[in-house]
PDB file of C-alpha atoms in Angstrom:
ATOM      1  CA  UNK A  24      61.620 -49.746  31.150  1.00 60.00           C
ATOM      2  CA  UNK A  25      58.722 -48.304  29.146  1.00 86.00           C
ATOM      3  CA  UNK A  26      56.606 -45.283  30.000  1.00 93.00           C
ATOM      4  CA  UNK A  27      54.127 -46.183  32.698  1.00 94.00           C
ATOM      5  CA  UNK A  28      51.915 -44.528  35.308  1.00 94.00           C
ATOM      6  CA  UNK A  29      52.871 -45.427  38.868  1.00 93.00           C
ATOM      7  CA  UNK A  30      50.815 -45.454  42.073  1.00 93.00           C
ATOM      8  CA  UNK A  31      51.781 -42.861  44.683  1.00 94.00           C
ATOM      9  CA  UNK A  32      50.034 -41.228  47.621  1.00 96.00           C
ATOM     10  CA  UNK A  33      51.153 -38.002  49.252  1.00 96.00           C
ATOM     11  CA  UNK A  34      50.529 -37.599  52.967  1.00 97.00           C
ATOM     12  CA  UNK A  35      47.045 -36.438  53.904  1.00 97.00           C
ATOM     13  CA  UNK A  36      46.811 -34.806  57.328  1.00 97.00           C
ATOM     14  CA  UNK A  37      43.031 -34.304  57.405  1.00 97.00           C
ATOM     15  CA  UNK A  38      39.992 -35.295  55.368  1.00 97.00           C
ATOM     16  CA  UNK A  39      36.302 -34.413  55.340  1.00 97.00           C
ATOM     17  CA  UNK A  40      33.233 -35.333  53.267  1.00 96.00           C
ATOM     18  CA  UNK A  41      31.099 -32.181  52.975  1.00 94.00           C
ATOM     19  CA  UNK A  42      28.613 -33.793  50.553  1.00 94.00           C
ATOM     20  CA  UNK A  43      27.302 -37.323  50.123  1.00 94.00           C
ATOM     21  CA  UNK A  44      24.987 -38.102  47.218  1.00 92.00           C
ATOM     22  CA  UNK A  45      23.151 -41.180  45.988  1.00 89.00           C
ATOM     23  CA  UNK A  46      26.117 -42.700  44.151  1.00 90.00           C
ATOM     24  CA  UNK A  47      29.020 -40.284  44.619  1.00 93.00           C
ATOM     25  CA  UNK A  48      30.342 -37.863  47.220  1.00 96.00           C
ATOM     26  CA  UNK A  49      32.710 -34.921  47.519  1.00 97.00           C
ATOM     27  CA  UNK A  50      35.824 -35.201  49.680  1.00 97.00           C
ATOM     28  CA  UNK A  51      38.177 -32.494  50.889  1.00 97.00           C
ATOM     29  CA  UNK A  52      41.710 -33.588  51.755  1.00 97.00           C
ATOM     30  CA  UNK A  53      44.504 -31.561  53.317  1.00 98.00           C
ATOM     31  CA  UNK A  54      47.550 -32.764  51.366  1.00 97.00           C
ATOM     32  CA  UNK A  55      51.208 -32.114  52.181  1.00 97.00           C
ATOM     33  CA  UNK A  56      53.142 -30.790  49.155  1.00 96.00           C
ATOM     34  CA  UNK A  57      56.810 -31.584  48.384  1.00 96.00           C
ATOM     35  CA  UNK A  58      57.892 -28.225  49.872  1.00 96.00           C
ATOM     36  CA  UNK A  59      56.158 -29.021  53.174  1.00 96.00           C
ATOM     37  CA  UNK A  60      53.142 -26.760  52.697  1.00 97.00           C
ATOM     38  CA  UNK A  61      49.618 -28.107  53.113  1.00 97.00           C
ATOM     39  CA  UNK A  62      46.908 -27.415  50.533  1.00 97.00           C
ATOM     40  CA  UNK A  63      43.223 -28.275  50.242  1.00 97.00           C
ATOM     41  CA  UNK A  64      42.108 -30.593  47.429  1.00 96.00           C
ATOM     42  CA  UNK A  65      38.410 -31.163  46.650  1.00 97.00           C
ATOM     43  CA  UNK A  66      37.367 -34.092  44.456  1.00 97.00           C
ATOM     44  CA  UNK A  67      34.440 -36.328  43.633  1.00 96.00           C
ATOM     45  CA  UNK A  68      34.584 -39.848  45.043  1.00 96.00           C
ATOM     46  CA  UNK A  69      33.243 -42.276  42.426  1.00 96.00           C
ATOM     47  CA  UNK A  70      32.689 -46.075  42.548  1.00 94.00           C
ATOM     48  CA  UNK A  71      34.096 -46.589  39.053  1.00 95.00           C
ATOM     49  CA  UNK A  72      32.484 -47.721  35.823  1.00 96.00           C
ATOM     50  CA  UNK A  73      32.569 -50.386  33.154  1.00 98.00           C
ATOM     51  CA  UNK A  74      31.896 -49.604  29.496  1.00 98.00           C
ATOM     52  CA  UNK A  75      31.490 -51.758  26.389  1.00 98.00           C
ATOM     53  CA  UNK A  76      32.537 -51.105  22.826  1.00 98.00           C
ATOM     54  CA  UNK A  77      30.423 -53.752  21.107  1.00 98.00           C
ATOM     55  CA  UNK A  78      31.568 -54.429  17.541  1.00 98.00           C
ATOM     56  CA  UNK A  79      29.337 -56.483  15.251  1.00 97.00           C
ATOM     57  CA  UNK A  80      30.417 -58.697  12.368  1.00 96.00           C
ATOM     58  CA  UNK A  81      30.057 -55.865   9.828  1.00 97.00           C
ATOM     59  CA  UNK A  82      32.385 -53.481  11.700  1.00 96.00           C
ATOM     60  CA  UNK A  83      29.639 -51.398  13.281  1.00 98.00           C
ATOM     61  CA  UNK A  84      29.651 -50.219  16.900  1.00 98.00           C
ATOM     62  CA  UNK A  85      26.549 -50.221  19.099  1.00 98.00           C
ATOM     63  CA  UNK A  86      25.967 -46.668  20.334  1.00 98.00           C
ATOM     64  CA  UNK A  87      23.288 -45.030  22.450  1.00 97.00           C
ATOM     65  CA  UNK A  88      22.065 -41.427  22.428  1.00 96.00           C
ATOM     66  CA  UNK A  89      21.174 -40.118  25.881  1.00 94.00           C
ATOM     67  CA  UNK A  90      20.538 -36.766  27.547  1.00 94.00           C
ATOM     68  CA  UNK A  91      23.218 -35.739  30.069  1.00 94.00           C
ATOM     69  CA  UNK A  92      22.019 -32.901  32.245  1.00 93.00           C
ATOM     70  CA  UNK A  93      25.361 -31.701  33.715  1.00 93.00           C
ATOM     71  CA  UNK A  94      26.673 -30.823  30.230  1.00 96.00           C
ATOM     72  CA  UNK A  95      23.242 -29.946  28.729  1.00 96.00           C
ATOM     73  CA  UNK A  96      23.793 -32.240  25.754  1.00 96.00           C
ATOM     74  CA  UNK A  97      22.282 -35.322  24.216  1.00 96.00           C
ATOM     75  CA  UNK A  98      25.398 -37.452  23.698  1.00 97.00           C
ATOM     76  CA  UNK A  99      26.173 -40.528  21.645  1.00 98.00           C
ATOM     77  CA  UNK A 100      27.775 -43.048  24.001  1.00 98.00           C
ATOM     78  CA  UNK A 101      28.664 -46.712  24.319  1.00 98.00           C
ATOM     79  CA  UNK A 102      26.872 -48.885  26.913  1.00 97.00           C
ATOM     80  CA  UNK A 103      28.284 -48.223  30.383  1.00 96.00           C
ATOM     81  CA  UNK A 104      27.349 -48.295  34.027  1.00 95.00           C
ATOM     82  CA  UNK A 105      28.552 -47.862  37.577  1.00 95.00           C
ATOM     83  CA  UNK A 106      30.347 -50.525  39.577  1.00 94.00           C
ATOM     84  CA  UNK A 107      27.669 -50.399  42.244  1.00 85.00           C
ATOM     85  CA  UNK A 108      28.903 -53.369  44.246  1.00 86.00           C
ATOM     86  CA  UNK A 109      32.312 -53.006  45.947  1.00 83.00           C
ATOM     87  CA  UNK A 110      34.739 -55.525  44.467  1.00 84.00           C
ATOM     88  CA  UNK A 111      32.374 -56.360  41.603  1.00 88.00           C
ATOM     89  CA  UNK A 112      34.010 -57.995  38.597  1.00 95.00           C
ATOM     90  CA  UNK A 113      33.908 -55.281  35.904  1.00 97.00           C
ATOM     91  CA  UNK A 114      33.310 -57.883  33.191  1.00 97.00           C
ATOM     92  CA  UNK A 115      30.086 -58.939  34.878  1.00 96.00           C
ATOM     93  CA  UNK A 116      29.030 -55.296  35.124  1.00 96.00           C
ATOM     94  CA  UNK A 117      29.836 -54.720  31.448  1.00 97.00           C
ATOM     95  CA  UNK A 118      27.854 -57.782  30.388  1.00 96.00           C
ATOM     96  CA  UNK A 119      24.908 -56.571  32.453  1.00 94.00           C
ATOM     97  CA  UNK A 120      25.025 -53.089  30.915  1.00 95.00           C
ATOM     98  CA  UNK A 121      25.204 -54.465  27.377  1.00 96.00           C
ATOM     99  CA  UNK A 122      22.130 -56.572  28.065  1.00 94.00           C
ATOM    100  CA  UNK A 123      20.166 -53.809  29.798  1.00 91.00           C
ATOM    101  CA  UNK A 124      20.968 -50.964  27.400  1.00 92.00           C
ATOM    102  CA  UNK A 125      21.260 -52.754  24.038  1.00 94.00           C
ATOM    103  CA  UNK A 126      19.632 -56.159  24.680  1.00 93.00           C
ATOM    104  CA  UNK A 127      22.510 -58.066  23.113  1.00 95.00           C
ATOM    105  CA  UNK A 128      25.167 -60.483  24.332  1.00 96.00           C
ATOM    106  CA  UNK A 129      28.719 -61.162  23.160  1.00 98.00           C
ATOM    107  CA  UNK A 130      30.888 -64.267  22.881  1.00 97.00           C
ATOM    108  CA  UNK A 131      34.354 -62.667  22.858  1.00 98.00           C
ATOM    109  CA  UNK A 132      35.415 -60.176  25.533  1.00 98.00           C
ATOM    110  CA  UNK A 133      38.761 -58.364  25.914  1.00 98.00           C
ATOM    111  CA  UNK A 134      40.020 -55.346  27.841  1.00 98.00           C
ATOM    112  CA  UNK A 135      40.332 -52.464  25.396  1.00 98.00           C
ATOM    113  CA  UNK A 136      41.606 -49.665  27.652  1.00 98.00           C
ATOM    114  CA  UNK A 137      41.603 -48.444  31.280  1.00 98.00           C
ATOM    115  CA  UNK A 138      41.318 -44.724  32.056  1.00 98.00           C
ATOM    116  CA  UNK A 139      40.905 -42.205  34.866  1.00 97.00           C
ATOM    117  CA  UNK A 140      38.237 -39.938  33.390  1.00 95.00           C
ATOM    118  CA  UNK A 141      38.989 -36.702  35.275  1.00 95.00           C
ATOM    119  CA  UNK A 142      42.027 -37.256  37.533  1.00 96.00           C
ATOM    120  CA  UNK A 143      42.285 -33.583  38.493  1.00 95.00           C
ATOM    121  CA  UNK A 144      38.878 -33.550  40.178  1.00 96.00           C
ATOM    122  CA  UNK A 145      37.424 -37.059  40.388  1.00 97.00           C
ATOM    123  CA  UNK A 146      38.758 -40.512  41.253  1.00 96.00           C
ATOM    124  CA  UNK A 147      36.544 -42.310  38.718  1.00 96.00           C
ATOM    125  CA  UNK A 148      38.269 -45.209  36.949  1.00 97.00           C
ATOM    126  CA  UNK A 149      36.704 -46.790  33.863  1.00 98.00           C
ATOM    127  CA  UNK A 150      37.496 -50.083  32.185  1.00 98.00           C
ATOM    128  CA  UNK A 151      36.387 -50.185  28.542  1.00 98.00           C
ATOM    129  CA  UNK A 152      35.855 -53.665  27.127  1.00 98.00           C
ATOM    130  CA  UNK A 153      35.809 -54.772  23.509  1.00 98.00           C
ATOM    131  CA  UNK A 154      32.909 -57.174  22.909  1.00 98.00           C
ATOM    132  CA  UNK A 155      32.660 -59.216  19.695  1.00 98.00           C
ATOM    133  CA  UNK A 156      30.466 -62.054  18.503  1.00 97.00           C
ATOM    134  CA  UNK A 157      27.308 -60.012  19.036  1.00 96.00           C
ATOM    135  CA  UNK A 158      23.859 -61.608  19.051  1.00 96.00           C
ATOM    136  CA  UNK A 159      20.410 -60.859  20.433  1.00 93.00           C
ATOM    137  CA  UNK A 160      20.020 -61.463  24.157  1.00 89.00           C
ATOM    138  CA  UNK A 161      17.562 -64.007  25.504  1.00 85.00           C
ATOM    139  CA  UNK A 162      14.435 -63.037  27.385  1.00 73.00           C
ATOM    140  CA  UNK A 163      12.513 -59.790  27.618  1.00 71.00           C
ATOM    141  CA  UNK A 164      14.077 -56.356  27.331  1.00 69.00           C
ATOM    142  CA  UNK A 165      15.169 -54.641  30.530  1.00 59.00           C
ATOM    143  CA  UNK A 166      12.636 -52.036  31.664  1.00 67.00           C
ATOM    144  CA  UNK A 167      14.323 -48.635  31.521  1.00 61.00           C
ATOM    145  CA  UNK A 168      13.368 -45.397  33.294  1.00 54.00           C
ATOM    146  CA  UNK A 169      14.356 -41.731  33.691  1.00 59.00           C
ATOM    147  CA  UNK A 170      16.886 -40.571  31.064  1.00 61.00           C
ATOM    148  CA  UNK A 171      17.255 -44.100  29.707  1.00 61.00           C
ATOM    149  CA  UNK A 172      13.562 -44.173  28.765  1.00 64.00           C
ATOM    150  CA  UNK A 173      14.336 -41.613  26.028  1.00 79.00           C
ATOM    151  CA  UNK A 174      17.450 -43.386  24.765  1.00 86.00           C
ATOM    152  CA  UNK A 175      18.100 -44.014  21.060  1.00 93.00           C
ATOM    153  CA  UNK A 176      20.029 -47.029  19.763  1.00 95.00           C
ATOM    154  CA  UNK A 177      22.092 -47.259  16.570  1.00 97.00           C
ATOM    155  CA  UNK A 178      24.903 -49.204  14.942  1.00 97.00           C
ATOM    156  CA  UNK A 179      27.532 -46.985  13.335  1.00 98.00           C
ATOM    157  CA  UNK A 180      30.656 -48.013  11.364  1.00 98.00           C
ATOM    158  CA  UNK A 181      33.829 -47.673  13.423  1.00 98.00           C
ATOM    159  CA  UNK A 182      35.541 -45.479  10.811  1.00 98.00           C
ATOM    160  CA  UNK A 183      32.616 -43.041  10.892  1.00 98.00           C
ATOM    161  CA  UNK A 184      32.865 -42.747  14.665  1.00 98.00           C
ATOM    162  CA  UNK A 185      36.628 -42.131  14.472  1.00 98.00           C
ATOM    163  CA  UNK A 186      36.091 -39.313  11.972  1.00 98.00           C
ATOM    164  CA  UNK A 187      33.333 -37.781  14.115  1.00 98.00           C
ATOM    165  CA  UNK A 188      35.515 -37.842  17.250  1.00 98.00           C
ATOM    166  CA  UNK A 189      38.410 -36.141  15.457  1.00 98.00           C
ATOM    167  CA  UNK A 190      36.029 -33.601  13.906  1.00 98.00           C
ATOM    168  CA  UNK A 191      34.785 -32.588  17.362  1.00 98.00           C
ATOM    169  CA  UNK A 192      31.274 -33.925  16.751  1.00 98.00           C
ATOM    170  CA  UNK A 193      31.324 -36.617  19.473  1.00 98.00           C
ATOM    171  CA  UNK A 194      32.402 -35.850  23.036  1.00 98.00           C
ATOM    172  CA  UNK A 195      31.605 -38.747  25.357  1.00 97.00           C
ATOM    173  CA  UNK A 196      34.795 -39.867  27.077  1.00 96.00           C
ATOM    174  CA  UNK A 197      34.274 -43.628  26.898  1.00 97.00           C
ATOM    175  CA  UNK A 198      33.137 -43.517  23.279  1.00 98.00           C
ATOM    176  CA  UNK A 199      36.037 -41.329  22.157  1.00 98.00           C
ATOM    177  CA  UNK A 200      38.691 -43.300  24.030  1.00 98.00           C
ATOM    178  CA  UNK A 201      37.147 -46.611  23.012  1.00 98.00           C
ATOM    179  CA  UNK A 202      36.859 -46.018  19.272  1.00 98.00           C
ATOM    180  CA  UNK A 203      40.319 -44.462  19.022  1.00 98.00           C
ATOM    181  CA  UNK A 204      41.839 -47.318  21.031  1.00 98.00           C
ATOM    182  CA  UNK A 205      40.140 -49.926  18.853  1.00 98.00           C
ATOM    183  CA  UNK A 206      41.264 -48.122  15.678  1.00 98.00           C
ATOM    184  CA  UNK A 207      44.833 -48.149  17.046  1.00 98.00           C
ATOM    185  CA  UNK A 208      44.576 -51.852  17.877  1.00 98.00           C
ATOM    186  CA  UNK A 209      43.242 -52.769  14.445  1.00 97.00           C
ATOM    187  CA  UNK A 210      45.981 -50.829  12.664  1.00 96.00           C
ATOM    188  CA  UNK A 211      48.651 -52.115  15.063  1.00 96.00           C
ATOM    189  CA  UNK A 212      49.071 -55.527  16.635  1.00 95.00           C
ATOM    190  CA  UNK A 213      45.401 -56.530  16.267  1.00 96.00           C
ATOM    191  CA  UNK A 214      42.712 -57.223  18.842  1.00 96.00           C
ATOM    192  CA  UNK A 215      44.310 -60.580  19.641  1.00 96.00           C
ATOM    193  CA  UNK A 216      47.094 -58.652  21.388  1.00 97.00           C
ATOM    194  CA  UNK A 217      44.637 -56.943  23.759  1.00 98.00           C
ATOM    195  CA  UNK A 218      44.535 -57.986  27.414  1.00 98.00           C
ATOM    196  CA  UNK A 219      42.137 -60.764  28.444  1.00 98.00           C
ATOM    197  CA  UNK A 220      38.799 -59.798  29.950  1.00 97.00           C
ATOM    198  CA  UNK A 221      39.935 -60.838  33.439  1.00 96.00           C
ATOM    199  CA  UNK A 222      43.187 -58.828  33.368  1.00 97.00           C
ATOM    200  CA  UNK A 223      44.096 -57.244  36.745  1.00 95.00           C
ATOM    201  CA  UNK A 224      42.858 -53.695  37.331  1.00 96.00           C
ATOM    202  CA  UNK A 225      44.754 -52.082  40.216  1.00 94.00           C
ATOM    203  CA  UNK A 226      42.536 -48.986  40.155  1.00 94.00           C
ATOM    204  CA  UNK A 227      39.487 -51.087  41.057  1.00 93.00           C
ATOM    205  CA  UNK A 228      40.545 -54.526  42.369  1.00 92.00           C
ATOM    206  CA  UNK A 229      37.876 -57.143  41.845  1.00 91.00           C
ATOM    207  CA  UNK A 230      36.992 -60.739  42.625  1.00 81.00           C
ATOM    208  CA  UNK A 231      37.195 -63.333  39.841  1.00 74.00           C
TER     209      UNK A 231
END
């Protein structure tokens, strides 16, 4: 049996939600430890996200540069968005985000990697898709607002992004995990060995 994360839930004797925001909230659970003691654990409750590493025919990745206030940085990222609708198919969300943020569509979709972004303090789960067969989307561009109104768009060679991640120049979680996972796939069994786009996702079950 290979190395694998396993689901488990320790007994919670009390829970409270001291803060509820627009998209996320903060929960405080009283959790029973293996020695029988009870401790308080605070964490952010998050709906989950879908992200897209879109690779064009020349080996370039579509990236976006956006201001992120919590970290006081303008970060290079890949298209991504919240799973706003409970049970939403993450592929549909990823396709929507690619259209809205980059105004492109893709013919070939695969699951690249699934991650918990900050498991010590947030329950956010992200599915990162690999999208290939890129072409311009039909119709008018999506009207953006707020931080997205100041967004920059670029196409950067995958190898350049890998070097920048390892050099400490790029810090966005989905971008870093995505480009390193794709590099590993390309130098390993190939993208054909990746999971299909509709592969099960226990962290965020969805409807087909």
